[in-house]
Amino acid sequence: MPRPASEEEEKRIVWERILEAALKHHKRTKVYGMQKVIATDSGAGTAAVSKWAKAKSKPERETLRRLADLYGVSLAYLQGRDATGSGPEGEFAAPDELLRQAADITDLVVSEMLPEGTGEQFIWVMRRAHDLLLDGMEENAARGQLVLEVRDQKRKHWGEHEPVGEESNADS
């Protein structure tokens, strides 16, 4: 069984993935000056990016998500959990990568829109996220689409109408 990467190794992998994706996105071959470019792309300061490059820290998840969306790669790829990147080149990611992307989307949508949701609702969101990704939709677009669909489901099927307190007052 492979040994899990050390924290420093994980930070190094994250930086290498960010740098590789940034070089490809900006159609550059030289690393010189890329820390400043990545700082601009990420919205982080140059000092923070310098720490990433030295494996002293790594970007927060939302910063990684922003870079993944900009560079056209998956969040899992930048985090070092996937080797494919599953960018917009038209290649499908491995099935386990699609499940990881669907899980990322589901986690975000459920935590924001269904914090008190049921297991059935969670499964519906997960399946729908996976279906959208299988249809070739980019992670960011799938997340947006799913937010709209969950809002619709909440209104039409999951009974988000009037507060429970109002019903009990009518029965009194």
PDB file of N, CA, C and O in Angstrom, residues 64-129:
ATOM      1  N   LEU A  64      -7.942  27.764  -4.751  1.00  0.00           N
ATOM      2  CA  LEU A  64      -7.683  26.668  -5.705  1.00  0.00           C
ATOM      3  C   LEU A  64      -8.847  26.521  -6.681  1.00  0.00           C
ATOM      4  O   LEU A  64      -8.638  26.306  -7.874  1.00  0.00           O
ATOM      5  N   ARG A  65     -10.063  26.633  -6.169  1.00  0.00           N
ATOM      6  CA  ARG A  65     -11.242  26.518  -7.043  1.00  0.00           C
ATOM      7  C   ARG A  65     -11.231  27.631  -8.094  1.00  0.00           C
ATOM      8  O   ARG A  65     -11.500  27.402  -9.267  1.00  0.00           O
ATOM      9  N   ARG A  66     -10.894  28.846  -7.680  1.00  0.00           N
ATOM     10  CA  ARG A  66     -10.825  29.981  -8.609  1.00  0.00           C
ATOM     11  C   ARG A  66      -9.773  29.718  -9.693  1.00  0.00           C
ATOM     12  O   ARG A  66     -10.025  29.930 -10.881  1.00  0.00           O
ATOM     13  N   LEU A  67      -8.602  29.238  -9.282  1.00  0.00           N
ATOM     14  CA  LEU A  67      -7.538  28.946 -10.257  1.00  0.00           C
ATOM     15  C   LEU A  67      -7.941  27.788 -11.174  1.00  0.00           C
ATOM     16  O   LEU A  67      -7.673  27.837 -12.373  1.00  0.00           O
ATOM     17  N   ALA A  68      -8.573  26.771 -10.611  1.00  0.00           N
ATOM     18  CA  ALA A  68      -9.007  25.635 -11.427  1.00  0.00           C
ATOM     19  C   ALA A  68      -9.989  26.093 -12.511  1.00  0.00           C
ATOM     20  O   ALA A  68      -9.873  25.706 -13.676  1.00  0.00           O
ATOM     21  N   ASP A  69     -10.933  26.927 -12.118  1.00  0.00           N
ATOM     22  CA  ASP A  69     -11.906  27.442 -13.085  1.00  0.00           C
ATOM     23  C   ASP A  69     -11.216  28.282 -14.162  1.00  0.00           C
ATOM     24  O   ASP A  69     -11.505  28.139 -15.347  1.00  0.00           O
ATOM     25  N   LEU A  70     -10.301  29.145 -13.756  1.00  0.00           N
ATOM     26  CA  LEU A  70      -9.597  30.002 -14.701  1.00  0.00           C
ATOM     27  C   LEU A  70      -8.720  29.197 -15.654  1.00  0.00           C
ATOM     28  O   LEU A  70      -8.702  29.433 -16.854  1.00  0.00           O
ATOM     29  N   TYR A  71      -8.004  28.230 -15.107  1.00  0.00           N
ATOM     30  CA  TYR A  71      -7.043  27.467 -15.911  1.00  0.00           C
ATOM     31  C   TYR A  71      -7.674  26.288 -16.647  1.00  0.00           C
ATOM     32  O   TYR A  71      -7.013  25.616 -17.423  1.00  0.00           O
ATOM     33  N   GLY A  72      -8.944  26.011 -16.390  1.00  0.00           N
ATOM     34  CA  GLY A  72      -9.629  24.941 -17.109  1.00  0.00           C
ATOM     35  C   GLY A  72      -9.211  23.547 -16.676  1.00  0.00           C
ATOM     36  O   GLY A  72      -9.165  22.630 -17.485  1.00  0.00           O
ATOM     37  N   VAL A  73      -8.891  23.393 -15.397  1.00  0.00           N
ATOM     38  CA  VAL A  73      -8.549  22.081 -14.850  1.00  0.00           C
ATOM     39  C   VAL A  73      -9.473  21.814 -13.667  1.00  0.00           C
ATOM     40  O   VAL A  73     -10.158  22.705 -13.192  1.00  0.00           O
ATOM     41  N   SER A  74      -9.458  20.590 -13.185  1.00  0.00           N
ATOM     42  CA  SER A  74     -10.319  20.264 -12.052  1.00  0.00           C
ATOM     43  C   SER A  74      -9.671  20.684 -10.743  1.00  0.00           C
ATOM     44  O   SER A  74      -8.442  20.779 -10.632  1.00  0.00           O
ATOM     45  N   LEU A  75     -10.516  20.907  -9.772  1.00  0.00           N
ATOM     46  CA  LEU A  75     -10.036  21.216  -8.428  1.00  0.00           C
ATOM     47  C   LEU A  75      -9.200  20.052  -7.900  1.00  0.00           C
ATOM     48  O   LEU A  75      -8.136  20.253  -7.305  1.00  0.00           O
ATOM     49  N   ALA A  76      -9.666  18.835  -8.131  1.00  0.00           N
ATOM     50  CA  ALA A  76      -8.942  17.645  -7.671  1.00  0.00           C
ATOM     51  C   ALA A  76      -7.542  17.582  -8.277  1.00  0.00           C
ATOM     52  O   ALA A  76      -6.592  17.161  -7.623  1.00  0.00           O
ATOM     53  N   TYR A  77      -7.405  18.005  -9.513  1.00  0.00           N
ATOM     54  CA  TYR A  77      -6.090  18.010 -10.156  1.00  0.00           C
ATOM     55  C   TYR A  77      -5.146  18.963  -9.426  1.00  0.00           C
ATOM     56  O   TYR A  77      -4.017  18.593  -9.091  1.00  0.00           O
ATOM     57  N   LEU A  78      -5.595  20.197  -9.171  1.00  0.00           N
ATOM     58  CA  LEU A  78      -4.735  21.149  -8.481  1.00  0.00           C
ATOM     59  C   LEU A  78      -4.400  20.687  -7.067  1.00  0.00           C
ATOM     60  O   LEU A  78      -3.316  20.975  -6.561  1.00  0.00           O
ATOM     61  N   GLN A  79      -5.294  19.964  -6.447  1.00  0.00           N
ATOM     62  CA  GLN A  79      -5.048  19.466  -5.100  1.00  0.00           C
ATOM     63  C   GLN A  79      -4.128  18.250  -5.094  1.00  0.00           C
ATOM     64  O   GLN A  79      -3.759  17.763  -4.038  1.00  0.00           O
ATOM     65  N   GLY A  80      -3.795  17.749  -6.285  1.00  0.00           N
ATOM     66  CA  GLY A  80      -2.906  16.602  -6.375  1.00  0.00           C
ATOM     67  C   GLY A  80      -3.595  15.263  -6.225  1.00  0.00           C
ATOM     68  O   GLY A  80      -2.950  14.237  -6.088  1.00  0.00           O
ATOM     69  N   ARG A  81      -4.934  15.258  -6.285  1.00  0.00           N
ATOM     70  CA  ARG A  81      -5.682  14.003  -6.121  1.00  0.00           C
ATOM     71  C   ARG A  81      -5.951  13.304  -7.439  1.00  0.00           C
ATOM     72  O   ARG A  81      -6.479  12.215  -7.457  1.00  0.00           O
ATOM     73  N   ASP A  82      -5.618  13.942  -8.549  1.00  0.00           N
ATOM     74  CA  ASP A  82      -5.926  13.382  -9.867  1.00  0.00           C
ATOM     75  C   ASP A  82      -4.823  13.784 -10.830  1.00  0.00           C
ATOM     76  O   ASP A  82      -4.360  14.919 -10.794  1.00  0.00           O
ATOM     77  N   ALA A  83      -4.423  12.869 -11.671  1.00  0.00           N
ATOM     78  CA  ALA A  83      -3.324  13.148 -12.597  1.00  0.00           C
ATOM     79  C   ALA A  83      -3.794  13.676 -13.948  1.00  0.00           C
ATOM     80  O   ALA A  83      -2.995  14.158 -14.735  1.00  0.00           O
ATOM     81  N   THR A  84      -5.090  13.616 -14.244  1.00  0.00           N
ATOM     82  CA  THR A  84      -5.541  13.948 -15.592  1.00  0.00           C
ATOM     83  C   THR A  84      -5.801  15.422 -15.826  1.00  0.00           C
ATOM     84  O   THR A  84      -5.681  15.892 -16.936  1.00  0.00           O
ATOM     85  N   GLY A  85      -6.211  16.142 -14.824  1.00  0.00           N
ATOM     86  CA  GLY A  85      -6.546  17.547 -15.006  1.00  0.00           C
ATOM     87  C   GLY A  85      -7.945  17.743 -15.539  1.00  0.00           C
ATOM     88  O   GLY A  85      -8.594  18.701 -15.212  1.00  0.00           O
ATOM     89  N   SER A  86      -8.419  16.860 -16.371  1.00  0.00           N
ATOM     90  CA  SER A  86      -9.749  16.897 -16.987  1.00  0.00           C
ATOM     91  C   SER A  86     -10.144  18.293 -17.436  1.00  0.00           C
ATOM     92  O   SER A  86     -11.187  18.793 -17.109  1.00  0.00           O
ATOM     93  N   GLY A  87      -9.266  18.905 -18.169  1.00  0.00           N
ATOM     94  CA  GLY A  87      -9.511  20.248 -18.672  1.00  0.00           C
ATOM     95  C   GLY A  87     -10.446  20.255 -19.860  1.00  0.00           C
ATOM     96  O   GLY A  87     -11.040  19.243 -20.212  1.00  0.00           O
ATOM     97  N   PRO A  88     -10.567  21.388 -20.503  1.00  0.00           N
ATOM     98  CA  PRO A  88     -11.543  21.559 -21.569  1.00  0.00           C
ATOM     99  C   PRO A  88     -11.109  20.958 -22.901  1.00  0.00           C
ATOM    100  O   PRO A  88     -11.732  21.193 -23.906  1.00  0.00           O
ATOM    101  N   GLU A  89     -10.033  20.150 -22.903  1.00  0.00           N
ATOM    102  CA  GLU A  89      -9.549  19.599 -24.159  1.00  0.00           C
ATOM    103  C   GLU A  89     -10.498  18.549 -24.729  1.00  0.00           C
ATOM    104  O   GLU A  89     -10.236  17.974 -25.769  1.00  0.00           O
ATOM    105  N   GLY A  90     -11.587  18.260 -24.035  1.00  0.00           N
ATOM    106  CA  GLY A  90     -12.562  17.307 -24.545  1.00  0.00           C
ATOM    107  C   GLY A  90     -12.332  15.900 -24.045  1.00  0.00           C
ATOM    108  O   GLY A  90     -13.074  14.997 -24.374  1.00  0.00           O
ATOM    109  N   GLU A  91     -11.311  15.679 -23.232  1.00  0.00           N
ATOM    110  CA  GLU A  91     -11.064  14.349 -22.709  1.00  0.00           C
ATOM    111  C   GLU A  91     -11.917  14.148 -21.467  1.00  0.00           C
ATOM    112  O   GLU A  91     -12.062  15.041 -20.648  1.00  0.00           O
ATOM    113  N   PHE A  92     -12.482  12.946 -21.339  1.00  0.00           N
ATOM    114  CA  PHE A  92     -13.236  12.640 -20.140  1.00  0.00           C
ATOM    115  C   PHE A  92     -12.284  12.192 -19.063  1.00  0.00           C
ATOM    116  O   PHE A  92     -11.304  11.517 -19.315  1.00  0.00           O
ATOM    117  N   ALA A  93     -12.594  12.556 -17.847  1.00  0.00           N
ATOM    118  CA  ALA A  93     -11.786  12.134 -16.711  1.00  0.00           C
ATOM    119  C   ALA A  93     -12.124  10.689 -16.374  1.00  0.00           C
ATOM    120  O   ALA A  93     -13.157  10.161 -16.780  1.00  0.00           O
ATOM    121  N   ALA A  94     -11.243  10.070 -15.631  1.00  0.00           N
ATOM    122  CA  ALA A  94     -11.496   8.720 -15.161  1.00  0.00           C
ATOM    123  C   ALA A  94     -12.753   8.738 -14.297  1.00  0.00           C
ATOM    124  O   ALA A  94     -13.068   9.752 -13.680  1.00  0.00           O
ATOM    125  N   PRO A  95     -13.474   7.603 -14.241  1.00  0.00           N
ATOM    126  CA  PRO A  95     -14.711   7.573 -13.463  1.00  0.00           C
ATOM    127  C   PRO A  95     -14.535   8.032 -12.015  1.00  0.00           C
ATOM    128  O   PRO A  95     -15.380   8.744 -11.486  1.00  0.00           O
ATOM    129  N   ASP A  96     -13.442   7.632 -11.374  1.00  0.00           N
ATOM    130  CA  ASP A  96     -13.263   8.066  -9.997  1.00  0.00           C
ATOM    131  C   ASP A  96     -13.040   9.575  -9.907  1.00  0.00           C
ATOM    132  O   ASP A  96     -13.423  10.213  -8.943  1.00  0.00           O
ATOM    133  N   GLU A  97     -12.455  10.179 -10.929  1.00  0.00           N
ATOM    134  CA  GLU A  97     -12.277  11.631 -10.952  1.00  0.00           C
ATOM    135  C   GLU A  97     -13.629  12.318 -11.096  1.00  0.00           C
ATOM    136  O   GLU A  97     -13.894  13.323 -10.440  1.00  0.00           O
ATOM    137  N   LEU A  98     -14.498  11.786 -11.929  1.00  0.00           N
ATOM    138  CA  LEU A  98     -15.834  12.369 -12.066  1.00  0.00           C
ATOM    139  C   LEU A  98     -16.591  12.293 -10.741  1.00  0.00           C
ATOM    140  O   LEU A  98     -17.284  13.238 -10.371  1.00  0.00           O
ATOM    141  N   LEU A  99     -16.430  11.198 -10.041  1.00  0.00           N
ATOM    142  CA  LEU A  99     -17.087  11.076  -8.737  1.00  0.00           C
ATOM    143  C   LEU A  99     -16.518  12.079  -7.744  1.00  0.00           C
ATOM    144  O   LEU A  99     -17.260  12.669  -6.957  1.00  0.00           O
ATOM    145  N   ARG A 100     -15.211  12.307  -7.775  1.00  0.00           N
ATOM    146  CA  ARG A 100     -14.615  13.303  -6.882  1.00  0.00           C
ATOM    147  C   ARG A 100     -15.126  14.705  -7.222  1.00  0.00           C
ATOM    148  O   ARG A 100     -15.438  15.488  -6.332  1.00  0.00           O
ATOM    149  N   GLN A 101     -15.210  15.014  -8.511  1.00  0.00           N
ATOM    150  CA  GLN A 101     -15.741  16.324  -8.905  1.00  0.00           C
ATOM    151  C   GLN A 101     -17.192  16.459  -8.473  1.00  0.00           C
ATOM    152  O   GLN A 101     -17.595  17.506  -7.951  1.00  0.00           O
ATOM    153  N   ALA A 102     -17.976  15.405  -8.682  1.00  0.00           N
ATOM    154  CA  ALA A 102     -19.381  15.426  -8.273  1.00  0.00           C
ATOM    155  C   ALA A 102     -19.483  15.597  -6.761  1.00  0.00           C
ATOM    156  O   ALA A 102     -20.352  16.328  -6.273  1.00  0.00           O
ATOM    157  N   ALA A 103     -18.589  14.965  -6.018  1.00  0.00           N
ATOM    158  CA  ALA A 103     -18.597  15.103  -4.559  1.00  0.00           C
ATOM    159  C   ALA A 103     -18.257  16.533  -4.150  1.00  0.00           C
ATOM    160  O   ALA A 103     -18.871  17.076  -3.229  1.00  0.00           O
ATOM    161  N   ASP A 104     -17.284  17.153  -4.831  1.00  0.00           N
ATOM    162  CA  ASP A 104     -16.932  18.550  -4.540  1.00  0.00           C
ATOM    163  C   ASP A 104     -18.136  19.464  -4.773  1.00  0.00           C
ATOM    164  O   ASP A 104     -18.446  20.323  -3.951  1.00  0.00           O
ATOM    165  N   ILE A 105     -18.798  19.274  -5.907  1.00  0.00           N
ATOM    166  CA  ILE A 105     -19.962  20.086  -6.245  1.00  0.00           C
ATOM    167  C   ILE A 105     -21.079  19.843  -5.229  1.00  0.00           C
ATOM    168  O   ILE A 105     -21.694  20.782  -4.717  1.00  0.00           O
ATOM    169  N   THR A 106     -21.326  18.582  -4.924  1.00  0.00           N
ATOM    170  CA  THR A 106     -22.389  18.223  -3.985  1.00  0.00           C
ATOM    171  C   THR A 106     -22.134  18.832  -2.614  1.00  0.00           C
ATOM    172  O   THR A 106     -23.038  19.405  -2.004  1.00  0.00           O
ATOM    173  N   ASP A 107     -20.896  18.726  -2.152  1.00  0.00           N
ATOM    174  CA  ASP A 107     -20.537  19.278  -0.846  1.00  0.00           C
ATOM    175  C   ASP A 107     -20.854  20.770  -0.785  1.00  0.00           C
ATOM    176  O   ASP A 107     -21.463  21.245   0.170  1.00  0.00           O
ATOM    177  N   LEU A 108     -20.481  21.496  -1.813  1.00  0.00           N
ATOM    178  CA  LEU A 108     -20.716  22.932  -1.836  1.00  0.00           C
ATOM    179  C   LEU A 108     -22.206  23.259  -1.899  1.00  0.00           C
ATOM    180  O   LEU A 108     -22.708  24.059  -1.110  1.00  0.00           O
ATOM    181  N   VAL A 109     -22.914  22.618  -2.810  1.00  0.00           N
ATOM    182  CA  VAL A 109     -24.340  22.917  -3.006  1.00  0.00           C
ATOM    183  C   VAL A 109     -25.156  22.522  -1.780  1.00  0.00           C
ATOM    184  O   VAL A 109     -25.997  23.296  -1.310  1.00  0.00           O
ATOM    185  N   VAL A 110     -24.899  21.350  -1.227  1.00  0.00           N
ATOM    186  CA  VAL A 110     -25.664  20.891  -0.071  1.00  0.00           C
ATOM    187  C   VAL A 110     -25.386  21.774   1.145  1.00  0.00           C
ATOM    188  O   VAL A 110     -26.311  22.162   1.866  1.00  0.00           O
ATOM    189  N   SER A 111     -24.119  22.130   1.365  1.00  0.00           N
ATOM    190  CA  SER A 111     -23.813  22.949   2.537  1.00  0.00           C
ATOM    191  C   SER A 111     -24.439  24.336   2.433  1.00  0.00           C
ATOM    192  O   SER A 111     -24.842  24.911   3.435  1.00  0.00           O
ATOM    193  N   GLU A 112     -24.545  24.873   1.222  1.00  0.00           N
ATOM    194  CA  GLU A 112     -25.126  26.197   1.041  1.00  0.00           C
ATOM    195  C   GLU A 112     -26.648  26.181   0.970  1.00  0.00           C
ATOM    196  O   GLU A 112     -27.304  27.070   1.498  1.00  0.00           O
ATOM    197  N   MET A 113     -27.211  25.180   0.309  1.00  0.00           N
ATOM    198  CA  MET A 113     -28.638  25.223   0.019  1.00  0.00           C
ATOM    199  C   MET A 113     -29.478  24.220   0.797  1.00  0.00           C
ATOM    200  O   MET A 113     -30.684  24.393   0.906  1.00  0.00           O
ATOM    201  N   LEU A 114     -28.861  23.158   1.307  1.00  0.00           N
ATOM    202  CA  LEU A 114     -29.620  22.129   2.016  1.00  0.00           C
ATOM    203  C   LEU A 114     -28.912  21.720   3.311  1.00  0.00           C
ATOM    204  O   LEU A 114     -28.689  20.529   3.548  1.00  0.00           O
ATOM    205  N   PRO A 115     -28.568  22.667   4.155  1.00  0.00           N
ATOM    206  CA  PRO A 115     -27.821  22.293   5.363  1.00  0.00           C
ATOM    207  C   PRO A 115     -28.604  21.346   6.277  1.00  0.00           C
ATOM    208  O   PRO A 115     -28.022  20.593   7.032  1.00  0.00           O
ATOM    209  N   GLU A 116     -29.918  21.375   6.202  1.00  0.00           N
ATOM    210  CA  GLU A 116     -30.766  20.485   7.004  1.00  0.00           C
ATOM    211  C   GLU A 116     -31.410  19.422   6.108  1.00  0.00           C
ATOM    212  O   GLU A 116     -32.437  18.851   6.467  1.00  0.00           O
ATOM    213  N   GLY A 117     -30.819  19.161   4.954  1.00  0.00           N
ATOM    214  CA  GLY A 117     -31.406  18.246   3.976  1.00  0.00           C
ATOM    215  C   GLY A 117     -31.396  16.793   4.408  1.00  0.00           C
ATOM    216  O   GLY A 117     -30.688  16.393   5.326  1.00  0.00           O
ATOM    217  N   THR A 118     -32.175  16.002   3.693  1.00  0.00           N
ATOM    218  CA  THR A 118     -32.277  14.572   3.970  1.00  0.00           C
ATOM    219  C   THR A 118     -31.243  13.808   3.160  1.00  0.00           C
ATOM    220  O   THR A 118     -30.647  14.334   2.211  1.00  0.00           O
ATOM    221  N   GLY A 119     -31.060  12.552   3.501  1.00  0.00           N
ATOM    222  CA  GLY A 119     -30.170  11.677   2.745  1.00  0.00           C
ATOM    223  C   GLY A 119     -30.636  11.533   1.303  1.00  0.00           C
ATOM    224  O   GLY A 119     -29.829  11.498   0.378  1.00  0.00           O
ATOM    225  N   GLU A 120     -31.942  11.464   1.121  1.00  0.00           N
ATOM    226  CA  GLU A 120     -32.517  11.348  -0.227  1.00  0.00           C
ATOM    227  C   GLU A 120     -32.171  12.580  -1.072  1.00  0.00           C
ATOM    228  O   GLU A 120     -31.825  12.459  -2.247  1.00  0.00           O
ATOM    229  N   GLN A 121     -32.250  13.754  -0.467  1.00  0.00           N
ATOM    230  CA  GLN A 121     -31.902  14.981  -1.188  1.00  0.00           C
ATOM    231  C   GLN A 121     -30.419  15.005  -1.532  1.00  0.00           C
ATOM    232  O   GLN A 121     -30.041  15.379  -2.639  1.00  0.00           O
ATOM    233  N   PHE A 122     -29.579  14.582  -0.598  1.00  0.00           N
ATOM    234  CA  PHE A 122     -28.143  14.523  -0.842  1.00  0.00           C
ATOM    235  C   PHE A 122     -27.849  13.613  -2.031  1.00  0.00           C
ATOM    236  O   PHE A 122     -27.082  13.969  -2.932  1.00  0.00           O
ATOM    237  N   ILE A 123     -28.462  12.448  -2.048  1.00  0.00           N
ATOM    238  CA  ILE A 123     -28.234  11.488  -3.141  1.00  0.00           C
ATOM    239  C   ILE A 123     -28.714  12.072  -4.460  1.00  0.00           C
ATOM    240  O   ILE A 123     -28.057  11.922  -5.494  1.00  0.00           O
ATOM    241  N   TRP A 124     -29.859  12.750  -4.451  1.00  0.00           N
ATOM    242  CA  TRP A 124     -30.358  13.368  -5.681  1.00  0.00           C
ATOM    243  C   TRP A 124     -29.338  14.378  -6.210  1.00  0.00           C
ATOM    244  O   TRP A 124     -29.046  14.398  -7.408  1.00  0.00           O
ATOM    245  N   VAL A 125     -28.804  15.228  -5.324  1.00  0.00           N
ATOM    246  CA  VAL A 125     -27.828  16.243  -5.732  1.00  0.00           C
ATOM    247  C   VAL A 125     -26.575  15.569  -6.279  1.00  0.00           C
ATOM    248  O   VAL A 125     -26.055  15.961  -7.331  1.00  0.00           O
ATOM    249  N   MET A 126     -26.100  14.536  -5.600  1.00  0.00           N
ATOM    250  CA  MET A 126     -24.882  13.839  -6.039  1.00  0.00           C
ATOM    251  C   MET A 126     -25.082  13.208  -7.417  1.00  0.00           C
ATOM    252  O   MET A 126     -24.244  13.344  -8.299  1.00  0.00           O
ATOM    253  N   ARG A 127     -26.202  12.538  -7.593  1.00  0.00           N
ATOM    254  CA  ARG A 127     -26.467  11.905  -8.907  1.00  0.00           C
ATOM    255  C   ARG A 127     -26.579  12.954 -10.007  1.00  0.00           C
ATOM    256  O   ARG A 127     -26.068  12.770 -11.113  1.00  0.00           O
ATOM    257  N   ARG A 128     -27.257  14.035  -9.702  1.00  0.00           N
ATOM    258  CA  ARG A 128     -27.435  15.089 -10.708  1.00  0.00           C
ATOM    259  C   ARG A 128     -26.102  15.730 -11.060  1.00  0.00           C
ATOM    260  O   ARG A 128     -25.818  15.996 -12.228  1.00  0.00           O
ATOM    261  N   ALA A 129     -25.255  15.971 -10.051  1.00  0.00           N
ATOM    262  CA  ALA A 129     -23.922  16.537 -10.303  1.00  0.00           C
ATOM    263  C   ALA A 129     -23.117  15.601 -11.193  1.00  0.00           C
ATOM    264  O   ALA A 129     -22.477  16.026 -12.160  1.00  0.00           O
TER     265      ALA A 129
END
